[in-house]
XYZ file of C-alpha atoms in Angstrom:
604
model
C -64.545 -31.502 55.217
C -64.146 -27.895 54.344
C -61.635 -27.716 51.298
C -60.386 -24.133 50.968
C -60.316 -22.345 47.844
C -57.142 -21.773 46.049
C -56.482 -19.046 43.706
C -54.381 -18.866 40.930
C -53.115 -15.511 39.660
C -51.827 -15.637 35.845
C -48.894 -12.557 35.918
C -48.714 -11.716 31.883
C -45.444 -10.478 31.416
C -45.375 -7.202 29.592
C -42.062 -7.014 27.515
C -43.174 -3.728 25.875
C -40.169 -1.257 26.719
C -41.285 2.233 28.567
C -39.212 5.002 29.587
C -37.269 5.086 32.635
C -35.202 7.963 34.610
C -33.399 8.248 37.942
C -32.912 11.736 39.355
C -29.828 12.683 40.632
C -28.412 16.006 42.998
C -27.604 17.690 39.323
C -29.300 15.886 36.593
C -31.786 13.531 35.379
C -30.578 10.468 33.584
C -32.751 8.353 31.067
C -33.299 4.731 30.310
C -35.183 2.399 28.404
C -36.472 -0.385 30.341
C -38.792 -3.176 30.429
C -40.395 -5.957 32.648
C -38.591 -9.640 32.663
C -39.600 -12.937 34.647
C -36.062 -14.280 36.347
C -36.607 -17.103 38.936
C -40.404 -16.319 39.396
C -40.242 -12.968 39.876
C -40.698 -9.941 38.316
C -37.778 -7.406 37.553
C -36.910 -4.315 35.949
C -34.482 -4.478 33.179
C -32.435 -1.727 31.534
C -32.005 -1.806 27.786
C -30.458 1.145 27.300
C -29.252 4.339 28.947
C -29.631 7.662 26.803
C -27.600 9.648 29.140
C -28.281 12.813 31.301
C -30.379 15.112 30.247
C -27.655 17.867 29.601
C -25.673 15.019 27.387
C -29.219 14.334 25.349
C -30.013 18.315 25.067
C -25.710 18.965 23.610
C -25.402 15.815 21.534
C -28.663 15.670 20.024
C -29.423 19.459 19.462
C -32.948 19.008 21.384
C -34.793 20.754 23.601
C -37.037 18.639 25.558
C -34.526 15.511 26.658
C -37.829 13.496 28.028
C -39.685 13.531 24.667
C -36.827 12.588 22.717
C -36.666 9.917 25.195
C -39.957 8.950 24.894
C -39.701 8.917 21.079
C -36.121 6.825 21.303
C -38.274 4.056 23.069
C -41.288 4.273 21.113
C -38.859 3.408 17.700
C -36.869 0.877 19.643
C -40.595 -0.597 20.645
C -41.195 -0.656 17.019
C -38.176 -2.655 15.933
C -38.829 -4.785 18.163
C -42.039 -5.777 17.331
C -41.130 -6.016 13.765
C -38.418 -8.319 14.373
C -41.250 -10.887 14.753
C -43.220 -9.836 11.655
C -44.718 -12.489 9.708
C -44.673 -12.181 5.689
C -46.006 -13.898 2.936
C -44.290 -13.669 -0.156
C -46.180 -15.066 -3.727
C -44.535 -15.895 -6.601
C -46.053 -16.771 -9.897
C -44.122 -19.454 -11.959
C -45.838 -17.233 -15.425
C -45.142 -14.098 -14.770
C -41.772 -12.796 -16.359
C -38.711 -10.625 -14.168
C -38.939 -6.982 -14.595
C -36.465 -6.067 -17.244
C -33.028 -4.246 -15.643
C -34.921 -4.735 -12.185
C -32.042 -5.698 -9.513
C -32.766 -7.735 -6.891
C -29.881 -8.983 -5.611
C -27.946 -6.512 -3.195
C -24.324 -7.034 -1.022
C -24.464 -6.459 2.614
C -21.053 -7.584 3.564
C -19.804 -3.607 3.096
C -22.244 -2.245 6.142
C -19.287 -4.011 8.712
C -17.001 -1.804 6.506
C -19.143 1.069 6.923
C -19.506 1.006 10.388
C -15.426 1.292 11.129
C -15.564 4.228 8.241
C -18.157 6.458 10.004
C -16.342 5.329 13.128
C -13.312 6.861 11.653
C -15.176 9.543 11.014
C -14.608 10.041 7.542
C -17.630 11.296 6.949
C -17.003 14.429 9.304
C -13.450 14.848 7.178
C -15.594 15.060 3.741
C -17.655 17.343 5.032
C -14.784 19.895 6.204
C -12.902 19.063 2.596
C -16.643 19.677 0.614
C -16.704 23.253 2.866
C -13.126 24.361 1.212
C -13.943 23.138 -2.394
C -16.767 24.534 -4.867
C -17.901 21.085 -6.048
C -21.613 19.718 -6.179
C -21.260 15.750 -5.730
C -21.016 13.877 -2.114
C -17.706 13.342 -1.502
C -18.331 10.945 1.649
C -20.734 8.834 -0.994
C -18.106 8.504 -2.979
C -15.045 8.350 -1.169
C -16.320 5.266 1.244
C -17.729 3.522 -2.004
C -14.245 3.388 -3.330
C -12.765 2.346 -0.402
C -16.249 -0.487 0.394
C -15.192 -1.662 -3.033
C -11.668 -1.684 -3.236
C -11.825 -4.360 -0.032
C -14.190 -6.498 -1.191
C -14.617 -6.132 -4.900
C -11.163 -4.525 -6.156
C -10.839 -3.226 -9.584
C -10.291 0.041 -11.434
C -12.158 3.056 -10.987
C -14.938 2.958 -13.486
C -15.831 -0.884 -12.045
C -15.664 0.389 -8.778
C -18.662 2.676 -9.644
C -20.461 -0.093 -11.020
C -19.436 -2.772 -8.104
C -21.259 -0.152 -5.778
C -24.461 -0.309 -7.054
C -24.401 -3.985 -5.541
C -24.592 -2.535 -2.505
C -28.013 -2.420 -0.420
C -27.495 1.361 -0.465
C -27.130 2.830 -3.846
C -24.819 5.458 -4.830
C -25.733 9.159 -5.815
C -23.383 9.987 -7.997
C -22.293 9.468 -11.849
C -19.003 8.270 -13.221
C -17.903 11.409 -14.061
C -17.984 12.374 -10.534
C -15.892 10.017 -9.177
C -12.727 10.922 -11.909
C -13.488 14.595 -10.866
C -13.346 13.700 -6.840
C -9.604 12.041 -7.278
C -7.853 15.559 -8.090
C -10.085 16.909 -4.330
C -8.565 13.646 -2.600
C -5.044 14.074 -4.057
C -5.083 17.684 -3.160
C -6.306 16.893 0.288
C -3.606 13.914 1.098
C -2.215 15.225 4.164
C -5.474 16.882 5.758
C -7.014 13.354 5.356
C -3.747 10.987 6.663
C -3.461 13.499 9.796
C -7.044 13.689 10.499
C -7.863 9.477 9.886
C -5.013 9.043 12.503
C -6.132 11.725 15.718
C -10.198 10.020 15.201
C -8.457 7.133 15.376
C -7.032 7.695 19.164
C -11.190 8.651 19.815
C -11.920 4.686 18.594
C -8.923 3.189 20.652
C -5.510 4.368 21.907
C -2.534 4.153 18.986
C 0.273 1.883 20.355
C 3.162 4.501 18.733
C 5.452 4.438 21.361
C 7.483 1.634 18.417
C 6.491 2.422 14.911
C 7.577 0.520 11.521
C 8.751 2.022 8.359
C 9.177 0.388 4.736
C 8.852 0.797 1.486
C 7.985 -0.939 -1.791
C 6.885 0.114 -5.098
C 4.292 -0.303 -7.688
C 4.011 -1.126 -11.307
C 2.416 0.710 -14.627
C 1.695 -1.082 -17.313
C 3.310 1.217 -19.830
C 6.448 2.093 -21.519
C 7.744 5.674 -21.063
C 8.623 7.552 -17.505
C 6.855 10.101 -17.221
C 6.186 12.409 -13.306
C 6.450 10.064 -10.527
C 6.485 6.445 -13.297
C 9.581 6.129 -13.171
C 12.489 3.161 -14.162
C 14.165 1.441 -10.859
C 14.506 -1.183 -8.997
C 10.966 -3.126 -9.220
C 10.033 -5.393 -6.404
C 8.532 -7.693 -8.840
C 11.276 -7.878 -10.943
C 9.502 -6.139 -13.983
C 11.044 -4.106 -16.703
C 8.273 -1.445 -15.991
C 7.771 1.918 -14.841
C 7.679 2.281 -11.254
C 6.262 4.160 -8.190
C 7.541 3.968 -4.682
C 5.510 3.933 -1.050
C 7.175 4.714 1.889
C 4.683 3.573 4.642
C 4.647 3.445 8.834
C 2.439 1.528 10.454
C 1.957 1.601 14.589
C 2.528 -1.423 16.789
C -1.105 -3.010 16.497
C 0.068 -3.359 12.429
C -2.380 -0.111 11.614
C -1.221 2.493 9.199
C -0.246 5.842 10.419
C 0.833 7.679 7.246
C 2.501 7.193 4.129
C 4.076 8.989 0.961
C 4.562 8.489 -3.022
C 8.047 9.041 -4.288
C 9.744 8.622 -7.874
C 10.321 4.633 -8.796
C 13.877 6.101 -9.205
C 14.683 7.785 -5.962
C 17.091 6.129 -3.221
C 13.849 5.002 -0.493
C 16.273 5.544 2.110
C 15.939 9.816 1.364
C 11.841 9.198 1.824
C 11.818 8.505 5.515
C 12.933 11.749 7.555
C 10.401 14.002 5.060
C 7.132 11.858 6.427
C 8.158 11.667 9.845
C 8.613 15.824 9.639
C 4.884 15.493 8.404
C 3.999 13.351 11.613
C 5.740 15.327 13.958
C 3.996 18.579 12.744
C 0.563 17.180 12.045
C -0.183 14.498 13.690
C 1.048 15.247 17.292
C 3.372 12.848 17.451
C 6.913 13.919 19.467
C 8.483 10.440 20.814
C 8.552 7.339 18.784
C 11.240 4.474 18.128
C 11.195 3.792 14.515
C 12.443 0.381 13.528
C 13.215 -0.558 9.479
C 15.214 -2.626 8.027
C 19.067 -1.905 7.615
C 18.355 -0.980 3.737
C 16.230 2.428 5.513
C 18.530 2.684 7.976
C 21.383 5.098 6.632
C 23.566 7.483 9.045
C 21.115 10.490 7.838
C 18.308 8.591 9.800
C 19.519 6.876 12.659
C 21.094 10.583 13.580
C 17.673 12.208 13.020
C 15.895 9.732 15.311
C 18.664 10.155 18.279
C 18.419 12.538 20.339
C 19.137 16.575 19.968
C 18.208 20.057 20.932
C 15.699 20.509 18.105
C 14.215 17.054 17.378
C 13.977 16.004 20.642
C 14.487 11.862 22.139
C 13.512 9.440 19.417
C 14.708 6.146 18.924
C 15.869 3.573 16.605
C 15.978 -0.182 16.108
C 17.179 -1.322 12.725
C 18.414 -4.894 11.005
C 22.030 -5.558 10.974
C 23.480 -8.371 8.958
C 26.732 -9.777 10.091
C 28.258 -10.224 7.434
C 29.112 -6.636 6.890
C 30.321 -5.953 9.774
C 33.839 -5.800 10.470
C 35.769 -8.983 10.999
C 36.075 -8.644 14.697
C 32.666 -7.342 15.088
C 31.589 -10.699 13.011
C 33.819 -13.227 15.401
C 32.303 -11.766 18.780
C 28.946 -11.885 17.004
C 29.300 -15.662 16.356
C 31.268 -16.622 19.431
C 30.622 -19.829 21.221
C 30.532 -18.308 24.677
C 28.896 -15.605 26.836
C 25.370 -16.058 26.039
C 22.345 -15.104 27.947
C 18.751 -16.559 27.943
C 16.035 -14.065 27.443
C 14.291 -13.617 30.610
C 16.327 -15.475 32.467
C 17.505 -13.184 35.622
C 20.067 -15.255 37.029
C 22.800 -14.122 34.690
C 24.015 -17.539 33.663
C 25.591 -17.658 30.606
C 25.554 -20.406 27.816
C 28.183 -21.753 25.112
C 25.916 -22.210 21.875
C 27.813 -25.725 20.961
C 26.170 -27.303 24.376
C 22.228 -26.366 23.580
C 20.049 -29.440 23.560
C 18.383 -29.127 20.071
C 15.096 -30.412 21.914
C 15.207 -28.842 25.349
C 16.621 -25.393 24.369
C 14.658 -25.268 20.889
C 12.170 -22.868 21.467
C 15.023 -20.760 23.383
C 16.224 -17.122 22.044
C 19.834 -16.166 23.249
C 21.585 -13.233 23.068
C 24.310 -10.703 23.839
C 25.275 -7.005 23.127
C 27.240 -4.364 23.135
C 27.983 -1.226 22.457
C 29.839 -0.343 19.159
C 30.835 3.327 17.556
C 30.801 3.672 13.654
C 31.098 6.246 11.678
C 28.580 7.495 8.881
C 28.011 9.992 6.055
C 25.170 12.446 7.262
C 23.324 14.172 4.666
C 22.303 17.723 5.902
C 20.423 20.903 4.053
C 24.185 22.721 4.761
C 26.171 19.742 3.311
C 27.673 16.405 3.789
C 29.196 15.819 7.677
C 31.228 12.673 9.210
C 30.280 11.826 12.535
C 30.619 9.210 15.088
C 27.101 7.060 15.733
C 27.650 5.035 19.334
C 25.217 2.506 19.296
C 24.256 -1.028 20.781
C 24.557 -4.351 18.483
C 22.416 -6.605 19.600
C 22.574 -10.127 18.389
C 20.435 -13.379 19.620
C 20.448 -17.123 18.304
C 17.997 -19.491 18.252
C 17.878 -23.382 16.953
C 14.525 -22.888 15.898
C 15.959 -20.325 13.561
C 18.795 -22.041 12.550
C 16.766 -25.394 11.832
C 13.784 -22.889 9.671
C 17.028 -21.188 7.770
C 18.812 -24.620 6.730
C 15.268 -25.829 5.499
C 14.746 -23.228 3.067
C 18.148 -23.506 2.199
C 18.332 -26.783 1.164
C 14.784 -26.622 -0.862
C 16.642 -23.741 -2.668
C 20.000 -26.256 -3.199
C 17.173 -28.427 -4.858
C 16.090 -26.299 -7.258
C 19.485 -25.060 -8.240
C 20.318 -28.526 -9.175
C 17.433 -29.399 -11.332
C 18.576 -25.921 -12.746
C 21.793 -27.893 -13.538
C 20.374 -30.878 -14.797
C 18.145 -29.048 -17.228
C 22.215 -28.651 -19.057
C 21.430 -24.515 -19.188
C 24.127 -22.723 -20.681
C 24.436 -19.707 -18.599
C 23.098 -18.618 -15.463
C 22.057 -15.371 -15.075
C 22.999 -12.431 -12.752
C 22.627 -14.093 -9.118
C 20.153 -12.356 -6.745
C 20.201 -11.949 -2.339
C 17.823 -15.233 -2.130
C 17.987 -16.811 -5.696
C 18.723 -20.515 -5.666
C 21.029 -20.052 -8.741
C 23.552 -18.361 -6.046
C 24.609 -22.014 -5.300
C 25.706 -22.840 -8.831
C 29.350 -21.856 -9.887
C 30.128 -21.902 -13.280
C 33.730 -22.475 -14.402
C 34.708 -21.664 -18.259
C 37.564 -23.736 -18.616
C 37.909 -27.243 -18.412
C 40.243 -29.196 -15.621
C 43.593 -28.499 -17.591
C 43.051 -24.972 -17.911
C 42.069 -24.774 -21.244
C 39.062 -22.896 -22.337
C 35.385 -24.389 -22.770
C 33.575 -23.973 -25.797
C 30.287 -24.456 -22.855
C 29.917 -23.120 -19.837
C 30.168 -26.019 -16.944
C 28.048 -25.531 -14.313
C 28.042 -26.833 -10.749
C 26.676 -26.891 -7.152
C 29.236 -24.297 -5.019
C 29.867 -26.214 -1.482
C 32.388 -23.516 -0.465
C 29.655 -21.128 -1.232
C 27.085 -22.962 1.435
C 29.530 -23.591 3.790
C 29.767 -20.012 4.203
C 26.195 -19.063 4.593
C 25.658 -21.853 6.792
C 28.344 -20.470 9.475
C 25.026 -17.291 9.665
C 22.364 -19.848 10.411
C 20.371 -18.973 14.164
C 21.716 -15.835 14.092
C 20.583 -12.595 13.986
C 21.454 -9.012 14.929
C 20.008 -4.965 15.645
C 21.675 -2.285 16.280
C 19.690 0.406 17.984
C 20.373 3.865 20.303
C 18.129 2.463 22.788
C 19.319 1.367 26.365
C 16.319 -0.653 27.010
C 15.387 -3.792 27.779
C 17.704 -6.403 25.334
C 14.135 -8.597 24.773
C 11.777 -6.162 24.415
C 14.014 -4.577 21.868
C 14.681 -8.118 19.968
C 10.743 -8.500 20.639
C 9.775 -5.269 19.084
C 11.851 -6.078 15.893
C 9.747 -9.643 15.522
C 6.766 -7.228 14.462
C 8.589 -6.230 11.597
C 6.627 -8.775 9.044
C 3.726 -6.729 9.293
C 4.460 -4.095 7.330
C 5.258 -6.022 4.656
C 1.701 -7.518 5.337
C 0.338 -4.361 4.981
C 1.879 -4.434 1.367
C 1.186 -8.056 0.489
C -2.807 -7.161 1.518
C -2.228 -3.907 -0.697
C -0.938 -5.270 -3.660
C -2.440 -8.847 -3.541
C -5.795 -8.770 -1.728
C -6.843 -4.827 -2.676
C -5.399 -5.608 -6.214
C -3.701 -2.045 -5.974
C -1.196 -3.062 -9.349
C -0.495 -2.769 -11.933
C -2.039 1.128 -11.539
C -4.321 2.014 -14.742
C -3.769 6.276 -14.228
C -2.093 8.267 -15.347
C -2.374 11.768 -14.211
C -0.175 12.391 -11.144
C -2.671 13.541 -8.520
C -5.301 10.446 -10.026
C -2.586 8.062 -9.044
C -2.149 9.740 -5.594
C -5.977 9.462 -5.112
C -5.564 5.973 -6.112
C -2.885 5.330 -3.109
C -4.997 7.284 -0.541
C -8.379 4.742 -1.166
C -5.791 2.191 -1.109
C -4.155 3.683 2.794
C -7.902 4.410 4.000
C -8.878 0.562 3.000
C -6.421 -0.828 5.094
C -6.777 1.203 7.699
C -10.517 0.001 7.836
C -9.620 -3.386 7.266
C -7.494 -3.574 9.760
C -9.806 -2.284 12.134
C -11.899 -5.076 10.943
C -9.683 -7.443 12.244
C -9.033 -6.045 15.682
C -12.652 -5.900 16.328
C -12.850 -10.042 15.464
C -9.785 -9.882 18.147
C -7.601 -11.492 15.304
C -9.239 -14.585 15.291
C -9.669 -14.781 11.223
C -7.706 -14.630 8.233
C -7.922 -12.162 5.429
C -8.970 -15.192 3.370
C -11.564 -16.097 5.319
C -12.836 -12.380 5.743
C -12.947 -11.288 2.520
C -15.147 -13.988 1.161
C -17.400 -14.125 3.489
C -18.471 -10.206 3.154
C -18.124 -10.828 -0.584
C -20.790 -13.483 -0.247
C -22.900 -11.622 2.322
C -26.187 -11.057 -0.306
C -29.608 -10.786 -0.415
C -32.410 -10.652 -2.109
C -35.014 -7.720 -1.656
C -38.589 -7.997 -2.036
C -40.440 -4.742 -2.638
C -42.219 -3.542 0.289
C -41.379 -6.297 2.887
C -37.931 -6.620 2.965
C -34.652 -8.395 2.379
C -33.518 -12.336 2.731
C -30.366 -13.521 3.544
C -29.195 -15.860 0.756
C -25.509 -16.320 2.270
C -24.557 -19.407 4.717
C -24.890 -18.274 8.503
C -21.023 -19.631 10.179
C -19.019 -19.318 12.709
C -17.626 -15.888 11.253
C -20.770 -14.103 10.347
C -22.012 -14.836 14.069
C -18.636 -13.234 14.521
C -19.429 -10.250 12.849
C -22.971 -9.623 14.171
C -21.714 -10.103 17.781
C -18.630 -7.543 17.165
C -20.957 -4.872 15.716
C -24.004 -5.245 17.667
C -26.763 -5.679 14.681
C -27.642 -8.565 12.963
C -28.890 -9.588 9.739
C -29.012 -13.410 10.086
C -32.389 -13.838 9.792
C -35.045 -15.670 7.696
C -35.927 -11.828 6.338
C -34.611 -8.288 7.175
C -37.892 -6.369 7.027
C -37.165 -2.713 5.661
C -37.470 -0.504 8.258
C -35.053 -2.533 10.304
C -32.624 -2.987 7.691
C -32.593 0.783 7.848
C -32.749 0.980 11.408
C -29.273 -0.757 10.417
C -27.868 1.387 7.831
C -28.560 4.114 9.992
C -26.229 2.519 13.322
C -23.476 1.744 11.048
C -23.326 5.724 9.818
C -23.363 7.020 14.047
C-alpha cells in the first residue's frame, strides 16, 4: 500500500515591525505594521499610523515623510527588542558605595509631567523666556516646582532639593529659582489665560456653570505689611492674612484666580477677575454660582443681563432665616410641593412623606421674588430693584444628616458644661457652645458671683424648624433641578482649597516679598490644575490619598549603564496609571534607552 507523503510547512512568524503606506487620490498615509498569527492565519497588523505625508512634512519640519517613517519604525523596532533584554547585574558584598553617589530616583512625577507638557506649559515658558533677558530654563524650573509641590510639598529651597529625586535632574541652582518667582509673578495673567485656552486643545471646559469662592492664607509673622494683612482668618488665627478668590469650571478644574488684602471685603474681589476672564480668556456667557456671603447686589446685577455685559447668570445660597417673615412661612409651608422629575405635577404636603419610601426624594418649589439692593458703581452708590427666583427644596435625607450633626454638637456643648467653665466665649455660625445659655443671676433675680451655664432648648427648637431645607435664589428661568443640581457641585471648590492648603501644604506662606508670594500662589493654581487632570484621566476612580502616595512611592534604583528597577509595589492603581498614559514602567528593569524613550513621550 502506497502511503503518500505529507508535508509539513513550519510558518515562523516575523513580529519585526516594517513600514507600511496606503495611497490615496491626494496623499500618501504611513503606518507601522507587522505580521501576527490569529486563528491560523497570517495577518497584517497596524501599530501605528504617522499620518499623511503633508501632516509628517508640517508637524515634524521634514522633508522626506518616507524616511522619517522608516526611521520612526526602525526606533520603535528597537524598543521593542529591548523590552526583552536580558541583564546581569554583580554585586560585591566588599566593595564600599561611592561616596555622594545617588541611586535612588522618583518616577511617580513623569504622570505629572505628561499632563504639564500636555498643558503646554512648556510652549508658555518659552514665549515668557522670549520677553525677559534671563539665562536659566524657566520650563525646568517652573514644572519642578509644581512636580514637587504635589508630591513632595515644602518651601522653595526644599523644593530644589526634592527635585533632584527625580529620574531627570534639574539644571539649575538655587539662586535661580528665587530669581524665576519675580518672572512668574510678573507674568500671572499671561500664564492663567494661556493654561486655560490649551486646556480646551486637551478636552472641552464645561463653563457654561462656573464656581466662585474665596478663602485666605496665613503668615507666620507679626506685622501687616502689602497684601499680609489682619482679618478674618479661616483658621481662626491671630495672624496676618492673604485672601484667594478662585473659579473653578463644572468638571471641579480651576479657571483663574486672584490675591487680595487679608483685610478687604471678598465680596469686592469677584467682578475684577471675571473682567479678566471675559477679556482674556474668551469667555462671554457663564452662570456663576457662590455662596450668599459673594453674592452682594453689586454682583448678582453684573451677572444679569445688560447692553454692555451681555446674558450671564447667577445661582447663589439663600438662607431662610433672613428672609422676610412671609418669605420664611411660604418657604417652610406644609403644602404645594413638587418632586424633582416628576412630570405629572402632583404636589406633596411635607408632614405625609414616608421617611423610608420618600428618603432619597428632593422636593421643591419657587417663585419669583423682587428685593432691593445697594449697587456699588465707578459713578456712585444706586438702589435698584433685583427680580429674581427663590428656589427652595427639602429632603429627609437632609433633614435626618442636619439633626445628626446637631446633636453630636449638643454633646459636646454639654461636656463643655460639665467641665464647670466659667465663661463661654463669643459664639460662632457652627460652634457647639451656641447651645449653652448662660444666665448671671440666680432664680430670684439676684446677681451670681459665677456665671451658670446651661443647655438652650428654645435655642434648638428654633434651628430645628430649618432642618431638610434649603434655598437659591438665581436670575435664571431654567430648569428648577438642574439649577438645585448645579448648586450640589458647590463642595468642590472648597475641595480645591482643602487639596491647596492641606495636601499641597500651601500655609503657613514662608515669603515675604509681594510678587514671591504671588509666584508662590501661581505653582500652587498650576498644581491643581495638573492634579486635577490627573484625576479625570483615572475617570475619578481614586482618592487624593491614595494618589499621592503611590507617586510618592513610585522609586527606583538605577544601575549605571543598564538601567533602572522598580522598587515600588505594582497595584491596582499603578496598572491604573500605566494604562491611562500609555507607557509603562512596571517591569523587572527599565533599561535606559527606554526609560528615555519615556521621558521623551511624557514631554510631546
Amino acid at each position: 500500500m502506497h502511503v503518500p507523503l505529507r508535508y509539513v510547512i513550519i510558518v515562523l512568524e516575523d513580529n519585526t515591525m516594517r513600514l507600511g503606506w496606503t495611497t490615496g487620490k491626494y496623499s500618501i498615509t504611513y503606518r507601522a505594521v507587522k505580521t501576527v498569527r490569529i486563528n491560523g492565519k497570517n495577518k497584517t497588523q497596524i501599530v501605528k499610523t504617522f499620518g499623511s505625508e503633508k501632516q509628517i512634512c508640517e508637524m515634524y519640519g521634514v522633508k522626506d515623510a518616507k524616511a522619517w517613517a522608516k526611521e520612526q519604525v526602525r526606533i520603535m523596532n528597537e524598543a521593542e527588542k529591548e523590552d526583552s533584554a536580558t541583564f546581569n547585574i554583580e554585586l560585591c558584598a566588599a566593595n564600599d558605595l561611592v561616596s555622594n553617589e545617588q541611586h535612588r530616583f522618583n518616577g511617580g512625577y513623569l504622570f505629572l509631567q505628561d499632563i504639564y507638557y500636555e498643558l503646554g506649559m512648556h510652549k508658555i515658558c518659552r514665549a515668557i523666556s522670549a520677553r525677559h533677558p534671563f539665562e536659566y530654563d524657566l520650563n525646568d524650573i517652573l514644572s519642578r516646582l509644581i512636580y514637587s509641590r504635589i508630591l513632595f510639598p515644602s518651601s522653595k529651597r526644599n523644593s530644589f532639593e526634592e527635585s533632584k529625586r527625580f529620574i531627570e535632574q534639574p539644571s539649575f541652582e538655587l539662586h535661580d529659582v528665587y530669581r524665576s518667582l519675580s518672572v512668574i509673578a510678573e507674568e500671572a495673567d499671561y500664564i492663567q489665560s494661556r493654561i486655560f485656552k490649551n486646556s480646551t486643545a486637551v478636552q472641552k471646559r464645561n463653563t457654561q456653570v462656573i464656581y466662585y469662592d474665596c478663602t485666605n492664607f496665613y503668615f507666620e509673622i507679626d506685622n501687616e505689611e502689602d497684601d499680609k494683612q489682619f482679618g478674618k482668618s479661616k483658621e481662626n488665627r491671630p495672624l496676618p492674612i492673604v485672601g484667594m478668590g478662585l473659579f473653578m469650571d463644572s468638571d471641579g478644574i480651576p479657571i483663574s484666580f486672584c490675591i487680595y488684602p487679608g483685610n478687604r471685603n471678598e465680596q469686592t474681589t469677584m467682578i475684577p477677575l471675571e473682567k479678566k476672564m471675559l477679556s482674556g480668556f474668551d469667555m462671554s456667557k457663564f452662570v456663576v454660582c457662590t455662596d450668599s456671603g459673594l453674592s452682594s447686589a453689586t454682583n448678582r446685577v453684573f451677572n444679569s443681563y445688560d447692553s454692555e455685559n451681555g446674558m450671564r447668570g447667577y445661582i447663589t445660597t439663600q438662607p431662610i432665616k433672613i428672609l422676610k417673615d412671609f418669605l420664611q412661612e411660604w418657604c417652610m409651608a406644609d403644602d404645594g410641593w413638587l418632586l424633582d422629575g416628576d412630570r405629572s405635577g402632583k404636589k406633596y404636603r411635607i408632614s405625609e412623606l414616608d421617611n423610608e419610601k420618600d428618603r432619597d426624594k428632593i422636593f421643591y418649589r419657587s417663585r419669583w421674588i423682587k428685593e432691593e439692593g445697594i449697587v456699588h458703581t465707578d459713578s456712585g452708590d444706586r438702589k435698584q430693584i433685583i427680580e429674581q427666583k427663590l428656589i427652595v427644596s427639602y429632603s429627609l435625607k437632609y433633614r435626618d444628616f442636619q439633626r445628626h450633626v446637631r446633636k453630636g454638637q449638643i454633646e459636646r456643648a454639654a461636656k463643655m458644661i460639665e467641665k464647670g467653665r466659667s465663661s463661654i466665649e463669643r459664639k460662632k455660625q457652627n460652634d457647639p457652645k451656641r447651645f449653652i445659655k448662660t444666665d448671671h443671676t440666680t432664680k430670684y433675680g439676684e446677681i451670681a458671683d459665677v456665671y451658670i451655664n446651661s443647655i438652650d432648648q428654645s435655642y434648638i427648637e428654633n434651628e430645628e424648624k430649618y432642618d431638610g431645607f434649603y434655598a437659591v435664589c438665581t436670575n435664571l428661568n431654567d430648569n428648577i433641578g438642574s439649577i438645585v443640581r448645579a448648586n450640589k457641585r458647590r463642595w468642590e471648590i472648597e475641595e480645591c482649597f482643602r487639596i491647596m492648603k492641606t495636601d499641597f501644604e500651601a500655609r503657613p506662606v514662608y515669603l515675604n516679598r509681594k510678587d514671591r508670594i504671588l509666584a508662590h500662589f501661581i505653582t500652587c493654581f498650576i498644581s491643581l490644575i495638573v492634579y486635577r487632570y490627573l484625576e479625570k484621566k483615572l475617570n475619578n476612580k481614586y482618592t487624593i490619598d491614595q494618589i499621592l502616595p503611590t507617586l510618592q512611592e513610585m522609586d527606583f534604583i538605577k544601575y549605571e549603564g543598564k538601567g533602572y528597577q522598580p522598587i515600588y509595589t505594582r497595584t491596582e492603581l499603578t496598572d491604573a496609571l500605566h494604562d491611562a498614559f500609555g507607557f509603562c514602567t512596571s517591569k523587572q528593569i527599565v533599561p535606559i534607552k527606554k526609560m528615555r524613550n519615556i521621558f521623551s513621550q511624557t514631554k510631546k
